[in-house]
C-alpha cells in the first residue's frame, strides 16, 4: 500500500482532483474520468485503482444524494425497485469485470456519451418540464428494473459517465425535468458505487488510505456542486451537463481510437 504521507505532491493531487470531481459529479456525473486517471498516475494497479475509486466515489454520491433528498427532490420509497435492480446489476458487473473483454465498450462508449449530450440539447422542453413523479404502474416497474440492472451493471464493469446516463435516461423514460432526474441519478449512482465498493473489498482491490483521503475531498466538492445545482436549477445544470458529457466523450474517443 502506498504511504500517502510520504509524498506531499500525491496528497495535493488527490485532494485537488477529489474536490473538482466531486463538484462536477454532483451536477452532471463523470467525476470518474478525473479520479481514475489520477489514481493510475500515482502508481496504483488498475484493479486497485477501480476499487479505490469506488470507495472515494461513494462519499461524493452519498453526499449529493442526501442533499437532493433533504430538498425533497428524491423519494426513496417510490424508487425502491430502482434501488434493488441497481444493486444487483452493480454486483454482477463488478464480479465479472475480470472475465470479459471491454475493448468493444471502449470503442462504443464515446458515441453513446455524445448521444446523451445531443439528446439533452435537442430536448430542452423535457429538461425544463415536469417536476412531478411518473405514474406508478407495472410499466414503470419494468422501466425501473431495466434501467437499474443495465446502468448498475455498466457502473460495475466500467463507470465513466454513469451519472450522466442516469440523468438523460430518466428524462426520457419518466418525462421528469433535469432536476428530479439528477436527484434520482445521484441516489442510484451511490447505490452502484457502494455495492461495487463492497464487492471490491471482498476481492481485495481497495487502497483504504488513498480512497478515504480522496473520498473526503470528493464529499466536500459534492456539497458545493449539489447545492449549486439545486439553487440555480436547469439553467445551470444543462450547460454544465452538456459540457461534461462532451469532454468525457472526447477523452474516451481519444483513448479508444487515437492513442
Coordinates of C-alpha atoms in Angstrom, one line a residue:
X1 CA 0.0 0.0 0.0
X2 CA 1.2 3.5 -0.8
X3 CA 2.2 5.7 2.1
X4 CA 0.3 8.8 1.2
X5 CA 2.0 11.0 3.9
X6 CA 5.5 10.4 2.4
X7 CA 4.8 12.4 -0.7
X8 CA 3.1 15.8 -0.4
X9 CA 2.6 16.1 -4.2
X10 CA 0.5 12.9 -4.1
X11 CA -1.7 14.4 -1.4
X12 CA -2.1 17.7 -3.3
X13 CA -3.1 15.8 -6.4
X14 CA -5.5 13.5 -4.7
X15 CA -7.2 16.4 -2.8
X16 CA -7.4 18.7 -5.8
X17 CA -8.8 16.1 -8.1
X18 CA -11.2 15.0 -5.5
X19 CA -12.7 18.5 -4.9
X20 CA -13.0 19.0 -8.7
X21 CA -14.5 15.6 -9.4
X22 CA -17.0 15.9 -6.5
X23 CA -18.3 19.2 -7.7
X24 CA -18.7 18.0 -11.3
X25 CA -20.1 14.7 -10.4
X26 CA -22.8 16.2 -8.2
X27 CA -24.0 18.3 -11.1
X28 CA -23.6 16.2 -14.2
X29 CA -21.7 13.0 -13.4
X30 CA -18.4 12.0 -14.9
X31 CA -16.1 12.6 -12.0
X32 CA -14.6 9.1 -12.5
X33 CA -13.0 10.5 -15.7
X34 CA -10.8 12.6 -13.4
X35 CA -10.3 10.3 -10.4
X36 CA -9.4 7.0 -12.1
X37 CA -6.6 8.5 -14.3
X38 CA -5.3 10.3 -11.2
X39 CA -5.2 7.1 -9.2
X40 CA -3.4 5.3 -12.0
X41 CA -0.9 8.1 -12.3
X42 CA 0.3 7.7 -8.7
X43 CA 1.1 4.1 -9.4
X44 CA -1.9 2.1 -8.3
X45 CA -2.5 -1.1 -10.4
X46 CA -5.7 -0.9 -12.5
X47 CA -7.9 -3.1 -10.3
X48 CA -6.8 -1.4 -7.1
X49 CA -7.5 2.0 -8.8
X50 CA -11.0 0.9 -9.7
X51 CA -11.7 -0.4 -6.2
X52 CA -10.2 2.7 -4.5
X53 CA -12.2 4.9 -6.8
X54 CA -15.4 3.2 -5.8
X55 CA -14.6 3.9 -2.1
X56 CA -13.9 7.6 -2.8
X57 CA -16.9 8.0 -5.2
X58 CA -19.3 6.6 -2.5
X59 CA -18.5 9.6 -0.4
X60 CA -19.5 12.1 -3.1
X61 CA -22.5 10.3 -4.4
X62 CA -23.9 9.7 -0.9
X63 CA -23.5 13.4 -0.1
X64 CA -25.1 14.5 -3.3
X65 CA -28.0 12.0 -2.9
X66 CA -28.6 13.1 0.7
X67 CA -28.7 16.8 -0.4
X68 CA -31.3 16.1 -3.1
X69 CA -33.3 14.0 -0.6
X70 CA -33.3 16.8 2.0
X71 CA -34.5 19.3 -0.6
X72 CA -37.4 16.8 -1.4
X73 CA -36.2 16.2 -4.9
X74 CA -35.9 12.5 -4.4
X75 CA -38.3 9.9 -2.9
X76 CA -36.5 6.7 -1.9
X77 CA -39.7 4.7 -1.3
X78 CA -41.1 5.5 -4.8
X79 CA -37.8 4.3 -6.4
X80 CA -37.5 1.1 -4.4
X81 CA -37.3 -1.2 -7.4
X82 CA -34.6 1.0 -8.9
X83 CA -32.5 0.5 -5.8
X84 CA -32.9 -3.3 -5.9
X85 CA -32.1 -3.6 -9.7
X86 CA -29.2 -1.2 -9.5
X87 CA -27.6 -3.1 -6.6
X88 CA -28.0 -6.4 -8.4
X89 CA -26.6 -5.0 -11.6
X90 CA -23.6 -3.4 -9.9
X91 CA -22.8 -6.6 -8.0
X92 CA -22.8 -8.7 -11.2
X93 CA -20.8 -6.2 -13.2
X94 CA -18.1 -5.8 -10.6
X95 CA -17.7 -9.5 -10.1
X96 CA -17.3 -10.4 -13.8
X97 CA -15.2 -7.4 -14.8
X98 CA -12.1 -9.6 -14.8
X99 CA -13.6 -12.1 -17.1
X100 CA -15.0 -10.1 -20.0
X101 CA -13.4 -8.1 -22.8
X102 CA -14.1 -4.4 -22.6
X103 CA -12.5 -3.4 -25.9
X104 CA -15.8 -3.1 -27.7
X105 CA -17.2 -1.0 -24.9
X106 CA -14.2 1.4 -25.2
X107 CA -15.0 1.9 -28.9
X108 CA -18.7 2.4 -28.4
X109 CA -18.7 4.5 -25.2
X110 CA -17.7 7.8 -26.7
X111 CA -20.6 7.6 -29.2
X112 CA -23.1 6.8 -26.5
X113 CA -21.9 9.7 -24.4
X114 CA -22.1 12.1 -27.3
X115 CA -25.6 10.9 -27.9
X116 CA -26.6 11.9 -24.3
X117 CA -25.3 15.4 -24.9
X118 CA -27.2 15.7 -28.3
X119 CA -30.3 14.4 -26.7
X120 CA -30.2 17.0 -23.9
X121 CA -29.5 19.8 -26.4
X122 CA -32.5 18.8 -28.6
X123 CA -34.9 18.2 -25.7
X124 CA -34.9 21.5 -23.8
X125 CA -38.6 21.4 -23.2
X126 CA -38.4 18.0 -21.5
X127 CA -35.3 19.1 -19.4
X128 CA -37.2 22.1 -18.2
X129 CA -40.6 20.3 -18.0
X130 CA -42.4 18.2 -15.4
X131 CA -41.5 18.5 -11.8
X132 CA -43.6 15.5 -10.7
X133 CA -43.0 11.8 -10.4
X134 CA -44.3 9.5 -13.1
X135 CA -47.5 7.4 -12.6
X136 CA -46.8 4.2 -10.6
X137 CA -47.9 1.1 -12.6
X138 CA -46.5 -2.1 -14.0
X139 CA -44.9 -0.3 -16.9
X140 CA -43.0 1.9 -14.5
X141 CA -41.7 -1.1 -12.5
X142 CA -40.4 -2.7 -15.7
X143 CA -38.7 0.5 -16.6
X144 CA -37.1 0.8 -13.2
X145 CA -35.8 -2.8 -13.3
X146 CA -34.4 -2.5 -16.9
X147 CA -32.8 0.9 -16.2
X148 CA -31.3 -0.2 -12.8
X149 CA -30.0 -3.5 -14.0
X150 CA -28.3 -2.1 -17.1
X151 CA -26.8 1.0 -15.6
X152 CA -25.9 -0.8 -12.4
X153 CA -24.1 -3.4 -14.4
X154 CA -22.3 -0.8 -16.5
X155 CA -21.1 1.1 -13.4
X156 CA -19.8 -2.2 -12.0
X157 CA -17.9 -3.0 -15.2
X158 CA -16.7 0.4 -16.3
X159 CA -18.3 3.5 -14.7
X160 CA -17.4 6.7 -16.7
X161 CA -20.5 8.8 -17.3
X162 CA -22.9 6.6 -15.2
X163 CA -24.5 9.7 -13.6
X164 CA -25.0 11.3 -16.9
X165 CA -26.6 8.2 -18.3
X166 CA -28.9 8.0 -15.3
X167 CA -29.9 11.6 -15.8
X168 CA -30.7 11.5 -19.5
X169 CA -32.4 8.1 -19.4
X170 CA -34.6 9.2 -16.6
X171 CA -35.7 12.3 -18.5
X172 CA -36.5 10.0 -21.5
X173 CA -38.3 7.2 -19.6
X174 CA -40.2 9.1 -16.9
X175 CA -40.6 12.6 -18.5
X176 CA -39.2 14.3 -15.4
X177 CA -37.3 17.5 -15.5
X178 CA -33.5 17.6 -15.2
X179 CA -33.5 18.5 -11.5
X180 CA -35.7 15.5 -10.5
X181 CA -33.7 13.3 -12.9
X182 CA -30.5 14.4 -11.3
X183 CA -31.8 13.6 -7.8
X184 CA -32.6 10.0 -9.0
X185 CA -29.2 9.8 -10.7
X186 CA -27.3 10.7 -7.5
X187 CA -29.1 8.1 -5.4
X188 CA -28.7 5.3 -7.9
X189 CA -25.1 6.3 -8.5
X190 CA -24.4 6.0 -4.8
X191 CA -26.1 2.6 -4.8
X192 CA -24.0 1.1 -7.6
X193 CA -20.8 2.8 -6.2
X194 CA -21.4 1.3 -2.7
X195 CA -22.3 -2.2 -3.9
X196 CA -19.3 -2.2 -6.3
X197 CA -17.1 -0.9 -3.5
X198 CA -18.1 -3.7 -1.1
X199 CA -17.5 -6.3 -3.9
X200 CA -14.0 -4.8 -4.5
X201 CA -13.3 -5.0 -0.7
X202 CA -14.2 -8.7 -0.9
X203 CA -11.9 -9.1 -3.9
X204 CA -9.1 -7.2 -2.0
X205 CA -8.9 -4.4 -4.5
X206 CA -9.0 -1.3 -2.3
X207 CA -6.3 1.1 -1.0
X208 CA -8.0 2.5 2.1
X209 CA -5.7 5.4 2.9
X210 CA -5.9 6.9 -0.6
X211 CA -9.5 6.1 -1.0
X212 CA -10.6 7.8 2.2
X213 CA -8.4 10.9 1.5
X214 CA -9.9 11.3 -1.9
X215 CA -13.4 10.4 -0.6
X216 CA -13.4 13.3 1.9
X217 CA -12.3 15.7 -0.8
X218 CA -15.0 14.4 -3.2
X219 CA -17.6 14.8 -0.4
X220 CA -16.7 18.5 0.1
X221 CA -16.8 19.2 -3.7
X222 CA -20.2 17.3 -3.9
X223 CA -21.7 19.5 -1.2
X224 CA -20.9 22.6 -3.2
X225 CA -22.0 21.1 -6.5
X226 CA -25.3 19.7 -5.3
X227 CA -26.3 23.0 -3.6
X228 CA -25.3 24.9 -6.8
X229 CA -27.4 22.6 -9.0
X230 CA -30.5 22.9 -6.7
X231 CA -30.1 26.6 -6.3
X232 CA -29.6 27.5 -9.9
X233 CA -31.8 24.8 -11.4
X234 CA -31.9 23.6 -15.0
X235 CA -30.4 26.8 -16.5
X236 CA -27.2 25.9 -14.6
X237 CA -27.3 22.1 -14.8
X238 CA -27.9 21.9 -18.6
X239 CA -24.8 23.7 -19.9
X240 CA -22.6 22.0 -17.2
X241 CA -24.1 18.6 -18.1
X242 CA -23.6 19.1 -21.8
X243 CA -20.1 20.4 -21.4
X244 CA -19.1 17.5 -19.1
X245 CA -20.5 14.7 -21.3
X246 CA -18.8 16.2 -24.4
X247 CA -15.5 16.4 -22.6
X248 CA -16.0 12.8 -21.4
X249 CA -16.8 11.7 -24.9
X250 CA -13.8 13.4 -26.4
X251 CA -11.4 11.9 -23.8
X252 CA -12.7 8.4 -24.3
X253 CA -12.7 8.8 -28.1
X254 CA -9.0 9.8 -28.0
X255 CA -8.1 6.9 -25.7
X256 CA -10.1 4.3 -27.7
X257 CA -9.5 5.4 -31.3
X258 CA -6.4 7.6 -31.5
X259 CA -4.0 6.7 -28.6

